[in-house]
Short mmCIF file of C-alpha atoms in Angstrom, two decimals:
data_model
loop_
_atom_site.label_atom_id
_atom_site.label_comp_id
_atom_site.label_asym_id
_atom_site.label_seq_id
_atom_site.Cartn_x
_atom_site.Cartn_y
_atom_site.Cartn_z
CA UNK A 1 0.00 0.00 0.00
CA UNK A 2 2.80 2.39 0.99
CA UNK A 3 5.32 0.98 -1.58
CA UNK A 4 8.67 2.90 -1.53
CA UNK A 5 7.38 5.43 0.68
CA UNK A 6 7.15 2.61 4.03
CA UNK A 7 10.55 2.49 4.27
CA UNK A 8 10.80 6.43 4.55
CA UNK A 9 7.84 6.69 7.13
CA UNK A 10 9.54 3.92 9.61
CA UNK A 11 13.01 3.67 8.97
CA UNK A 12 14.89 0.63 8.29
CA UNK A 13 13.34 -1.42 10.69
CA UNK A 14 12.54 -5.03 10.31
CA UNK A 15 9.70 -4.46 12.72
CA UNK A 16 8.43 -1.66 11.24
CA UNK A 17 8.18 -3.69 8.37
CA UNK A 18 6.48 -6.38 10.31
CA UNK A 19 3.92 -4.28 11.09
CA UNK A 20 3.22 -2.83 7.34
CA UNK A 21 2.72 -5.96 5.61
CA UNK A 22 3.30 -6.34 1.75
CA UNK A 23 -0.12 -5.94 0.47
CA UNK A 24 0.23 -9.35 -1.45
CA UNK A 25 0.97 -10.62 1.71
CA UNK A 26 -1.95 -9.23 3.35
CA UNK A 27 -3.99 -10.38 0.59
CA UNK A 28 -3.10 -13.95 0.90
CA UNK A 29 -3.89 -14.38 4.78
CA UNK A 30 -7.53 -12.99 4.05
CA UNK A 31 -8.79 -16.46 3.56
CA UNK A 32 -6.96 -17.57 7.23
CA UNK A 33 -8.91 -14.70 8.75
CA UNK A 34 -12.31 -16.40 7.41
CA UNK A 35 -11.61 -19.05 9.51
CA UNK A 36 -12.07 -17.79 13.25
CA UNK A 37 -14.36 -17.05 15.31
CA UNK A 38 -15.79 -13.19 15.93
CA UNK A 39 -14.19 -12.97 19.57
CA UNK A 40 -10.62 -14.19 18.04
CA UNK A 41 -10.68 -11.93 14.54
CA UNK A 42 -11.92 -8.75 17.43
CA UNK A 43 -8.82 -10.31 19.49
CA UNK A 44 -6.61 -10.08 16.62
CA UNK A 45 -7.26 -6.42 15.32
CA UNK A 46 -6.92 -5.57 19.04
CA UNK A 47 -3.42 -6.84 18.76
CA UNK A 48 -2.54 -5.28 15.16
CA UNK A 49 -3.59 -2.19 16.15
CA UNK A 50 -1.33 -2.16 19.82
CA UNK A 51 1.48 -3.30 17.71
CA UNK A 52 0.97 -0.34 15.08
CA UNK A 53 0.96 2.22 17.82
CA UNK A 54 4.23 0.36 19.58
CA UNK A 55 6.08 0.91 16.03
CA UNK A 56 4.68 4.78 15.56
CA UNK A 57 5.30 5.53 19.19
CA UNK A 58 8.97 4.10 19.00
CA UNK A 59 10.03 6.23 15.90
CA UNK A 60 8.43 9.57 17.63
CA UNK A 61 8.34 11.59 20.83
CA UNK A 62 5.13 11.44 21.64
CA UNK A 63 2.23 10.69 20.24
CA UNK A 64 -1.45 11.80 21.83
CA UNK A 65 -4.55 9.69 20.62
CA UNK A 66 -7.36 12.14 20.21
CA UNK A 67 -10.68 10.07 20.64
CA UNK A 68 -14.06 11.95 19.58
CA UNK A 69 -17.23 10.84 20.61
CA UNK A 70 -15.99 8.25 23.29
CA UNK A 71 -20.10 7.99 25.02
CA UNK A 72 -21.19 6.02 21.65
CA UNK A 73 -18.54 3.63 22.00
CA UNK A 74 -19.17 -0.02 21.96
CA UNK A 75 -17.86 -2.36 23.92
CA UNK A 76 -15.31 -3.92 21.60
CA UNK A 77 -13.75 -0.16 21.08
CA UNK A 78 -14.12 0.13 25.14
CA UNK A 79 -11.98 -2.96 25.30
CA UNK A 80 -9.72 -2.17 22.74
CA UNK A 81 -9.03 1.58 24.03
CA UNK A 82 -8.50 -0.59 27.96
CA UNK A 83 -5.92 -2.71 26.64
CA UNK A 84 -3.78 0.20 24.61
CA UNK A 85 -3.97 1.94 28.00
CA UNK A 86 -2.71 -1.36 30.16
CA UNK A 87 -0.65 -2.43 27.70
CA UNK A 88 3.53 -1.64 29.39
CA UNK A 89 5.22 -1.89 25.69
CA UNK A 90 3.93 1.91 23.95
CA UNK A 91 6.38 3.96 24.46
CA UNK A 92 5.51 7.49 24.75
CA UNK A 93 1.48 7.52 24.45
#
């Protein structure tokens, strides 16, 4: 998706890379992610998305999440927003 630009945006790093896929390689794990169950595809996203923020928050200062509208959350974004909080491993957030 980013092409030539990824390795601009987050460096050399082989787990910044990790975390930006190769969209063919993306592509080909779709039919994986068919398989599982709601709770476990909700669990993985969960997981993508703390690892994203541990690669941005690494390469920057700080970084500040600005959340809109946080009353109409459900309870998979409630859950998702606890474990970014308790999660030890993002630096600067």
């Amino acid at each position: 998706l980013l092409g030539a630009r990824r390795s601009s945006l987050f460096g050399p790093s082989s787990e910044a890379e990790a975390a930006v896929p190769h969209r063919s390689a993306s592509v080909s794990k779709l039919d994986s992610l068919k398989r599982h169950s709601g709770k476990e595809s909700i669990s993985r996203v969960h997981y993508a998305i703390r690892r994203l923020l541990k690669v941005i928050c690494s390469y920057l200062k700080g970084v500040v999440l600005f959340i809109d509208d946080l009353q109409w959350s459900d309870a998979s974004t409630l859950d998702l927003l606890k474990s970014i909080v308790l999660d030890g491993e993002i630096p600067s957030l």
